[in-house]
Short mmCIF file of C-alpha atoms and ligand atoms in Angstrom, two decimals:
data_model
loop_
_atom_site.label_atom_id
_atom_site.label_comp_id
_atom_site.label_asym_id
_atom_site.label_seq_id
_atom_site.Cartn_x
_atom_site.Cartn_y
_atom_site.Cartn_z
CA UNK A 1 0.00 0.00 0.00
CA UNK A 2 3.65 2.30 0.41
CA UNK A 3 2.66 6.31 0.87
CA UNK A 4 -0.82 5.69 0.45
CA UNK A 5 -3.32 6.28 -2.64
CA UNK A 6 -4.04 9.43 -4.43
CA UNK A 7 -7.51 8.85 -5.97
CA UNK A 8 -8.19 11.43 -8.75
CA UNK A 9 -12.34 11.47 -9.96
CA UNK A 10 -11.30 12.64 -13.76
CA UNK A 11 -15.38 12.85 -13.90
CA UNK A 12 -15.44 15.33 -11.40
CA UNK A 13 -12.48 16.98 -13.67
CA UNK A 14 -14.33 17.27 -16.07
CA UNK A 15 -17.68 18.01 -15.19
CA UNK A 16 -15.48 21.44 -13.27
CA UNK A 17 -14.28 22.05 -16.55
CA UNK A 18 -18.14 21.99 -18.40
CA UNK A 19 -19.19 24.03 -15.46
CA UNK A 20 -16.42 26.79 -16.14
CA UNK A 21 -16.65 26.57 -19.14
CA UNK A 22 -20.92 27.14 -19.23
CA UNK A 23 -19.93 30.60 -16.85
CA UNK A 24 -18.97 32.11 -20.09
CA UNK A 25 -20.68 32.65 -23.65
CA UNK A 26 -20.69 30.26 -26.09
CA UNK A 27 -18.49 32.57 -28.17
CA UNK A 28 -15.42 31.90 -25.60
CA UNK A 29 -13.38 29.16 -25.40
CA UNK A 30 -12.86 27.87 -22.64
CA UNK A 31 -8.42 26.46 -22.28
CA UNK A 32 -6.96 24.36 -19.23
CA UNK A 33 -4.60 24.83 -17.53
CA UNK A 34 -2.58 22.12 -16.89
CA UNK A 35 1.31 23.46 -15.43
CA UNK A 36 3.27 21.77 -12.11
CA UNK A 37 2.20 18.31 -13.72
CA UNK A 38 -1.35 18.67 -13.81
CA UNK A 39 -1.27 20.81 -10.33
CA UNK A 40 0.11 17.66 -9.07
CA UNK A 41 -2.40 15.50 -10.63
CA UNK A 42 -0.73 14.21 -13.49
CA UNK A 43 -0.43 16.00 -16.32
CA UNK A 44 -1.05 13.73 -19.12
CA UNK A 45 -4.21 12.19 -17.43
CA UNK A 46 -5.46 15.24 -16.36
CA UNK A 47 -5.30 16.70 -20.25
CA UNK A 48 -6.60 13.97 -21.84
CA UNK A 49 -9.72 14.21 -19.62
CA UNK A 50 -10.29 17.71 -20.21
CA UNK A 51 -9.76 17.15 -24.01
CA UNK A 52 -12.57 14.54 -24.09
CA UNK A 53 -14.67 17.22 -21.94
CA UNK A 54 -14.15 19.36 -25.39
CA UNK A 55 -11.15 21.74 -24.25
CA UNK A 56 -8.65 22.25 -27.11
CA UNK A 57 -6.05 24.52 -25.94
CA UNK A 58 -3.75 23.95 -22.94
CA UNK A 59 -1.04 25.98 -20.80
CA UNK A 60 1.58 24.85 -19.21
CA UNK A 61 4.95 26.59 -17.12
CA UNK A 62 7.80 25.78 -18.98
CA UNK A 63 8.32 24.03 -22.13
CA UNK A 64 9.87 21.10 -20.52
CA UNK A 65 6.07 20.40 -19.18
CA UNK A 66 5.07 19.98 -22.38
CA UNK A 67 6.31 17.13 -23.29
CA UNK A 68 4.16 14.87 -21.23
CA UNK A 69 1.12 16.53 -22.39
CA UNK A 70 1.50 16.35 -26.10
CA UNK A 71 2.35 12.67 -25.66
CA UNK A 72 -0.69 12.26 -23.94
CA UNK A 73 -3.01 14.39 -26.42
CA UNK A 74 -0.91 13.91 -30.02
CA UNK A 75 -0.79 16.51 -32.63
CA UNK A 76 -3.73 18.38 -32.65
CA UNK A 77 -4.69 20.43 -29.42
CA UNK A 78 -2.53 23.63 -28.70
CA UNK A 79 -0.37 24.01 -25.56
CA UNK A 80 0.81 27.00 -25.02
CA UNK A 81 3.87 28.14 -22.38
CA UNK A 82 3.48 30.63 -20.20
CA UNK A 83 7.29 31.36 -19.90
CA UNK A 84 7.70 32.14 -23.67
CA UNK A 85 10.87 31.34 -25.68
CA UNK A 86 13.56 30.90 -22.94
CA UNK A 87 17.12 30.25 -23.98
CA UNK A 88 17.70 26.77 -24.58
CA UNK A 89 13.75 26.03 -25.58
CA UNK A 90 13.91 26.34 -29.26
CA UNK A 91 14.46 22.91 -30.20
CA UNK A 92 11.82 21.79 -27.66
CA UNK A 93 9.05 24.35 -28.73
CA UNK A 94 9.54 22.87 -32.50
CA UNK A 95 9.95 19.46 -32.02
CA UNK A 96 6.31 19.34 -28.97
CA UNK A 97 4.86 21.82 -31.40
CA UNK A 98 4.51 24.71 -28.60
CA UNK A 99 2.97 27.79 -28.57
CA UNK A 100 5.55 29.66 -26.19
CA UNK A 101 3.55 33.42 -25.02
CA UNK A 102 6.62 35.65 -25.76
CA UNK A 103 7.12 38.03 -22.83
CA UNK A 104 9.67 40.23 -23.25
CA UNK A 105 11.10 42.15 -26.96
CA UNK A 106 14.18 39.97 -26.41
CA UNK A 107 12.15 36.87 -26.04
CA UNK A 108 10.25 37.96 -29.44
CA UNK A 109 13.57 38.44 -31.35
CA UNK A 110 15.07 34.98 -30.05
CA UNK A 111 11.82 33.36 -31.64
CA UNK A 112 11.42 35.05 -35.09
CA UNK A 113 15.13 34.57 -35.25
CA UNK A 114 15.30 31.08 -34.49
CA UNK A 115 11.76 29.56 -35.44
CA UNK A 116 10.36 32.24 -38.28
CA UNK A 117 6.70 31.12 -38.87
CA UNK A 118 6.09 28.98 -35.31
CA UNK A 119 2.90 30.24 -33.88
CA UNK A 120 3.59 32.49 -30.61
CA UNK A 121 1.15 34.37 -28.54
CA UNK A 122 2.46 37.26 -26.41
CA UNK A 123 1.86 37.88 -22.85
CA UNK A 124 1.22 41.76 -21.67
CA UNK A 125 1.70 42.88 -17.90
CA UNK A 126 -1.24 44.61 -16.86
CA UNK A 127 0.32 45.90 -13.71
CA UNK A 128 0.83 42.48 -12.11
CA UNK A 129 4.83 43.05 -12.79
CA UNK A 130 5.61 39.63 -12.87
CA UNK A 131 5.52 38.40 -16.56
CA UNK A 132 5.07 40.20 -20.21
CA UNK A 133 5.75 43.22 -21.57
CA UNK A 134 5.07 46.84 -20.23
CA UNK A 135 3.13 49.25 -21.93
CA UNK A 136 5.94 51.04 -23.48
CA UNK A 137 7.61 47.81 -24.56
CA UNK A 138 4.43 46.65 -26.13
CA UNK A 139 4.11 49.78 -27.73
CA UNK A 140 7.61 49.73 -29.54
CA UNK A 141 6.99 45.99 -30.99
CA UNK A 142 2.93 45.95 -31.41
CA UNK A 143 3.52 46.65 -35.14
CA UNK A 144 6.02 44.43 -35.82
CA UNK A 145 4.50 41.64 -33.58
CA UNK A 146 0.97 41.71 -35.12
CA UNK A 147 2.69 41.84 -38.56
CA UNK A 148 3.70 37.99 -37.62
CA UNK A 149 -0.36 37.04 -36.18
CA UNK A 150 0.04 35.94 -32.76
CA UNK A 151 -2.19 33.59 -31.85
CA UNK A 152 -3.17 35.47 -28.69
CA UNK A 153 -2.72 38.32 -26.53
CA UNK A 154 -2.78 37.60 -23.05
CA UNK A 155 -2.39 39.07 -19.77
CA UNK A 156 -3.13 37.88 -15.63
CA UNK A 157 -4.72 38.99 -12.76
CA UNK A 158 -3.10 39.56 -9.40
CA UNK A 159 -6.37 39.83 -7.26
CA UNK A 160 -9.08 38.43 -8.82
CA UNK A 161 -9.68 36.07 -6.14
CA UNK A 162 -10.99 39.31 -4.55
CA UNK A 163 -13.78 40.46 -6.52
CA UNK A 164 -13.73 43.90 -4.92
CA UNK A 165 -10.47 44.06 -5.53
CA UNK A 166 -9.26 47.57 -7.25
CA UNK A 167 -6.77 46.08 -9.05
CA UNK A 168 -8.86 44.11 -10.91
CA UNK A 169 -10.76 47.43 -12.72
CA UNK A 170 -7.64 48.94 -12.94
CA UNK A 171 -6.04 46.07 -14.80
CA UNK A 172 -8.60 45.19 -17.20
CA UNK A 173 -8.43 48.73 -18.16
CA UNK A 174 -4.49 48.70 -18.74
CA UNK A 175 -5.10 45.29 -21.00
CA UNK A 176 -7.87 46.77 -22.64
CA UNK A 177 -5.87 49.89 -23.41
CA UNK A 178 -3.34 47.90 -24.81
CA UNK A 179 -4.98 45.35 -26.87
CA UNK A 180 -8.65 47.16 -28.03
CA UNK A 181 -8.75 47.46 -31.97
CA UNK A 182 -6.51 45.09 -32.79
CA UNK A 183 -7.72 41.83 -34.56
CA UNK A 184 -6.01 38.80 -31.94
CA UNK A 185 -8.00 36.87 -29.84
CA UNK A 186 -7.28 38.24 -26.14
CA UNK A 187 -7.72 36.50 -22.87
CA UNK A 188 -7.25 37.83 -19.09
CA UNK A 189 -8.95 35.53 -17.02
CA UNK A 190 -8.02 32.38 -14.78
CA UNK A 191 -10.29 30.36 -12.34
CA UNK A 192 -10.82 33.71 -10.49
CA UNK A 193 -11.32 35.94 -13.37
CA UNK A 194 -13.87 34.01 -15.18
CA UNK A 195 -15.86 34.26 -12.04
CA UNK A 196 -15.23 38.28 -11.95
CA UNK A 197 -17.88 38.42 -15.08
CA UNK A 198 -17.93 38.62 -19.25
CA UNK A 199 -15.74 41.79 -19.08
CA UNK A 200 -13.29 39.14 -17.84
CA UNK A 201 -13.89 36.72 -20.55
CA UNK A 202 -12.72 38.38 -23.78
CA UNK A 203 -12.22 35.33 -26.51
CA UNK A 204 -10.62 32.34 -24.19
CA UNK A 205 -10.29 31.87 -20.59
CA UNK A 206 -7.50 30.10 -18.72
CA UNK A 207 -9.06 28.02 -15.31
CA UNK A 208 -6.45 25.82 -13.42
CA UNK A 209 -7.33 25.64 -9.97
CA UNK A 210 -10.68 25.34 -10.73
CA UNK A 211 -10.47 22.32 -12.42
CA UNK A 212 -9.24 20.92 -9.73
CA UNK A 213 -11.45 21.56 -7.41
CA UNK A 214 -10.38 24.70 -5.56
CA UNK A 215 -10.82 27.86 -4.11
CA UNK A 216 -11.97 30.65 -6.04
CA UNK A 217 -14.16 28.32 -7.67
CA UNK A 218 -16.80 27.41 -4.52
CA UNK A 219 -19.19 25.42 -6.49
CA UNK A 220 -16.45 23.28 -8.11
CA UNK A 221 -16.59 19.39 -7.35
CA UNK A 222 -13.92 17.64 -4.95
CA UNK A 223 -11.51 15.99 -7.32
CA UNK A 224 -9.06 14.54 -5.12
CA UNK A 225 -9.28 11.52 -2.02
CA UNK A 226 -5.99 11.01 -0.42
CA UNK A 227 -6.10 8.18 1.93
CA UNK A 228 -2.87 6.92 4.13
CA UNK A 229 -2.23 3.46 5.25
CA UNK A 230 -2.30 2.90 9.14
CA UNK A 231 0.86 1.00 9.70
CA UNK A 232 0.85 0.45 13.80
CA UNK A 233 -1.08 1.34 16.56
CA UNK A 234 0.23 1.82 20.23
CA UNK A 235 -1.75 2.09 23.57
CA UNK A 236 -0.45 4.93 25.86
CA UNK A 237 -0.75 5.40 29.04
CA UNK A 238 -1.34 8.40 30.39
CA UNK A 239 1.25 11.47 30.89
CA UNK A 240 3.44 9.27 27.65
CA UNK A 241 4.27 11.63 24.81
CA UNK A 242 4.23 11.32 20.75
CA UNK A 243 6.76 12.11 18.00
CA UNK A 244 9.63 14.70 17.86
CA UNK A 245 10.03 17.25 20.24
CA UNK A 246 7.45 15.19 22.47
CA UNK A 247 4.78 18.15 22.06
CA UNK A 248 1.48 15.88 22.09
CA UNK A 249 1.21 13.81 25.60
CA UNK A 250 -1.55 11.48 26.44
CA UNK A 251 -3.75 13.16 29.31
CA UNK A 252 -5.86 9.56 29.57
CA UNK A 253 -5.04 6.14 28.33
CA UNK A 254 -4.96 6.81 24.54
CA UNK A 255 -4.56 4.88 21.47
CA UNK A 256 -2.26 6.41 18.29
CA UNK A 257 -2.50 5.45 14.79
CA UNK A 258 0.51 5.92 12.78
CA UNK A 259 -0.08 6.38 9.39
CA UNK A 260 2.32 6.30 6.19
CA UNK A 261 2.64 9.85 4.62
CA UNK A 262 4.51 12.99 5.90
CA UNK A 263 6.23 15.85 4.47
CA UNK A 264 8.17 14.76 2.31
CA UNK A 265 4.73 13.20 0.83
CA UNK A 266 3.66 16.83 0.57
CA UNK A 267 1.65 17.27 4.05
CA UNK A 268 3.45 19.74 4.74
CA UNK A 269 4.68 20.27 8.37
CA UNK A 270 3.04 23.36 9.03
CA UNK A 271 -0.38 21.91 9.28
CA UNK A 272 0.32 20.46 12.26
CA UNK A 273 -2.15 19.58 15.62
CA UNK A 274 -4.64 21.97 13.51
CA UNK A 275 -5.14 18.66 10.64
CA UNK A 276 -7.28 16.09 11.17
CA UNK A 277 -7.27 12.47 9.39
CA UNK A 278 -10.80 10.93 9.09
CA UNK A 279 -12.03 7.54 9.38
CA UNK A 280 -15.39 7.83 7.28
CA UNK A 281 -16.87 10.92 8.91
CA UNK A 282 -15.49 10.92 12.06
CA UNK A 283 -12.06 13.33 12.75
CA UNK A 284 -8.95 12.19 14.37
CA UNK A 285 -6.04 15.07 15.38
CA UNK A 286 -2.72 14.74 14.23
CA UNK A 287 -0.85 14.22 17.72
CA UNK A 288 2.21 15.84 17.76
CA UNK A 289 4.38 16.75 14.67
CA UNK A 290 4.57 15.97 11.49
CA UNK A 291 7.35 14.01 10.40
CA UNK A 292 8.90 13.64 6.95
CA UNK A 293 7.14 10.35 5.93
CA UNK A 294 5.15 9.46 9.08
CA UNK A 295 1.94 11.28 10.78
CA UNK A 296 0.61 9.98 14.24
CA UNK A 297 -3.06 10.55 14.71
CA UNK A 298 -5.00 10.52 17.98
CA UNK A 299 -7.44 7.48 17.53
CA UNK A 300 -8.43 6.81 21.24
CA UNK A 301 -12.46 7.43 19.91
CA UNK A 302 -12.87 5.23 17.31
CA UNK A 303 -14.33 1.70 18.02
CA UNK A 304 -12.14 -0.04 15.62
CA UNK A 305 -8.58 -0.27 14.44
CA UNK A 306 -8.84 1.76 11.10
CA UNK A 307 -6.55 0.22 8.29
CA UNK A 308 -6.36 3.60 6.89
CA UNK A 309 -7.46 7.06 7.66
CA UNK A 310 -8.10 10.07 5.17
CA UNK A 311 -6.55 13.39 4.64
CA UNK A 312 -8.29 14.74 1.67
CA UNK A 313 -11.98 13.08 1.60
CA UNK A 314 -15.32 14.68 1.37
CA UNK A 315 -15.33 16.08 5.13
CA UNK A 316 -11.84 17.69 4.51
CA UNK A 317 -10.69 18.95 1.11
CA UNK A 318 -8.17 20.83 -0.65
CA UNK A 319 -8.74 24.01 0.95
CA UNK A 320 -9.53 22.71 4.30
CA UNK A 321 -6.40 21.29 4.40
CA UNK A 322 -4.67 24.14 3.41
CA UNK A 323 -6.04 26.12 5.66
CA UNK A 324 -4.82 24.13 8.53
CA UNK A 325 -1.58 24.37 6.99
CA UNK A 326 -1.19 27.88 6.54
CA UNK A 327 -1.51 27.57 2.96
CA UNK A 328 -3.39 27.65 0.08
CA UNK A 329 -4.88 25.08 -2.35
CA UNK A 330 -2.74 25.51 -4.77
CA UNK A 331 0.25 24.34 -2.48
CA UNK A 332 -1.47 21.51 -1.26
CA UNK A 333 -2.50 20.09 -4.69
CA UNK A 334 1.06 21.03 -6.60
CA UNK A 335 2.83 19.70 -3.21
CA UNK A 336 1.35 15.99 -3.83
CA UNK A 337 4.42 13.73 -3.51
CA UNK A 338 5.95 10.87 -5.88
CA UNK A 339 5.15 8.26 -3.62
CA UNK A 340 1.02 8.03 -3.84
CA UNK A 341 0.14 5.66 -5.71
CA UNK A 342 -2.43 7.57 -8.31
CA UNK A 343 -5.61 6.12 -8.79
CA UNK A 344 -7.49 7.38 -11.71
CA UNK A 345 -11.77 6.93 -11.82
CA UNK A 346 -13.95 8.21 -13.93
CA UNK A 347 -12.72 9.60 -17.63
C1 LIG B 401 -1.50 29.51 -13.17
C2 LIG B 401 -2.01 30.45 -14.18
C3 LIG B 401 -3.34 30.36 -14.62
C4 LIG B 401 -4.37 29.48 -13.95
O1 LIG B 401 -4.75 30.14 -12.76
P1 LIG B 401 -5.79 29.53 -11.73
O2 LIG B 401 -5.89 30.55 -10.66
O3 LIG B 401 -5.20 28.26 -11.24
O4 LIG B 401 -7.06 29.31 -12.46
C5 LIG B 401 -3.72 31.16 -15.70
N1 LIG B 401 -2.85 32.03 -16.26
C6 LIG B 401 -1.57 32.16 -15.82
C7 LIG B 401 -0.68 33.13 -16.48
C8 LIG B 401 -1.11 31.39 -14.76
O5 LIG B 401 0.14 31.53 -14.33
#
């Protein structure tokens, strides 16, 4: 049973997908994005899925990610990069047939250079200041660029989790500013900005998270089960103490459950006494700390000895989690470690 199984619903996948996909008009296509291997899911499953849902464009990190994603979908669907053309990619964006977003004047030299005629989209900052280029810079290429028809202009949002967010207004009015009148399809949104509304929307959207089953996206279905193997119990007596540091200690008799799975498994140390496992519905604290590839769990209430207990299950998902943690969603799904065995249903 090793580290435990990683159950991913590729149904639920996709029916997230249908359902972002039906928050916009039939006029905008809806992409997937599919970077950090499948946000830990596994990136040529997870695209495959969403390509039988209907989506035909994907986006991944680097062009390196690519590679197990065209395998899995063949020649036809586009995946674009969100890091552009990087020194060293060239080879890799011709021979995956990628669609790198060129982000910086440099970035669109090195690819008409290298690959003349390889589609390329081109990725504007909109005041995030993270990726793409500036106003100005946009400004001194924009001829030359849309002389070559990118395939997309495309910019992202640095609040629009927060739909009240000023930033938001402000940025769709910088991407506007920079993109209205010309003939390229445009897109701004992500999970979050495709809930912000059809100003969002423009001709494609970009959900990730979503898909997944997270946070922004609250009516999204749960995607992922992670359940970890008990391996031993022990009875304590009262006043004994658990795991490093001996920080949990046994006020009555008590019974611990140590289960298989830690942080180097991706449940990340930070989440602490605040986690719970769960057998079926019931909760069970972590007691004491995490350690790299063992968690002991306070079982003295159950009736039974459970063979396993779950982390990510119906009564405690993604988000949950991550809030125990400290964390977002996002780092508990891309944190998944090699060592679950992954269990695919549905698709
Ligand atoms: C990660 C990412 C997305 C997807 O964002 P979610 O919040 O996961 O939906 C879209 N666009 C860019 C540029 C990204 O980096």
């Amino acid at each position: 049973m090793g580290t435990g199984t990683l159950t991913i619903d590729l149904d639920a996948l996709a029916a997230n997908w249908r359902a972002l996909d039906r928050l916009s008009a039939d006029s905008v296509e809806t992409a997937a994005v599919v970077k950090a291997d499948g946000y830990g899911l596994g990136a040529g499953r997870v695209a495959k899925a969403l390509a039988a849902a209907g989506a035909r464009r994907f986006f991944v990190a680097v062009a390196e990610e690519g590679a197990a994603v065209r395998n899995a979908l063949g020649p036809g669907p586009e995946i674009c990069v969100f890091s552009g053309h990087m020194a060293g990619d060239t080879e890799m964006l011709h021979d995956l047939q990628l669609t790198p977003m060129l982000n910086s004047v440099e970035q669109l030299t090195r690819h008409v250079e290298s690959l003349p005629g390889h589609p390329f989209g081109i990725q504007l900052d909109s005041g995030m200041n993270r990726l793409g280029m500036e106003p100005a810079e946009w400004a001194s290429v924009a001829e030359l660029a849309l002389s070559l028809s990118p395939r997309l202009l495309m910019s992202h949002l640095a609040c629009a989790d927060e739909p009240d967010h000023a930033a938001n207004a402000r940025q769709l009015a910088a991407f506007r500013e920079m993109t209205d009148g010309l003939d390229v399809p445009r897109s701004l949104g992500a999970t979050g900005g495709i809930l912000l509304g059809p100003d969002y929307h423009f001709d494609l959207t970009r959900p990730g998270i979503g898909l997944y089953g997270g946070l922004p996206f609250e009516a999204a279905s749960a995607v992922v089960c992670l359940s970890l193997p008990v391996i031993q119990t022990r009875e304590l007596a009262a006043g004994e103490t658990v795991g490093y540091g001996c920080t949990w200690r046994a006020d009555a008799p008590a019974r611990i459950a140590t289960v298989s799975g830690g942080y180097a498994d991706g449940l990340i140390r930070a989440m602490g006494p605040r986690a719970r496992l769960y057998f079926g519905d019931t909760p069970c604290p972590v007691a004491g700390r995490v350690s790299m590839d063992l968690i002991t769990v306070d079982v003295s209430h159950l009736d039974e000895i459970p063979a396993a207990l779950d982390i990510l299950c119906p009564a405690q998902g993604v988000d949950a989690l991550a809030e125990a943690a400290g964390t977002i969603g996002y780092e508990i799904l891309t944190s998944l470690g090699a060592r679950y065995e992954r269990r695919f249903i549905g698709g």
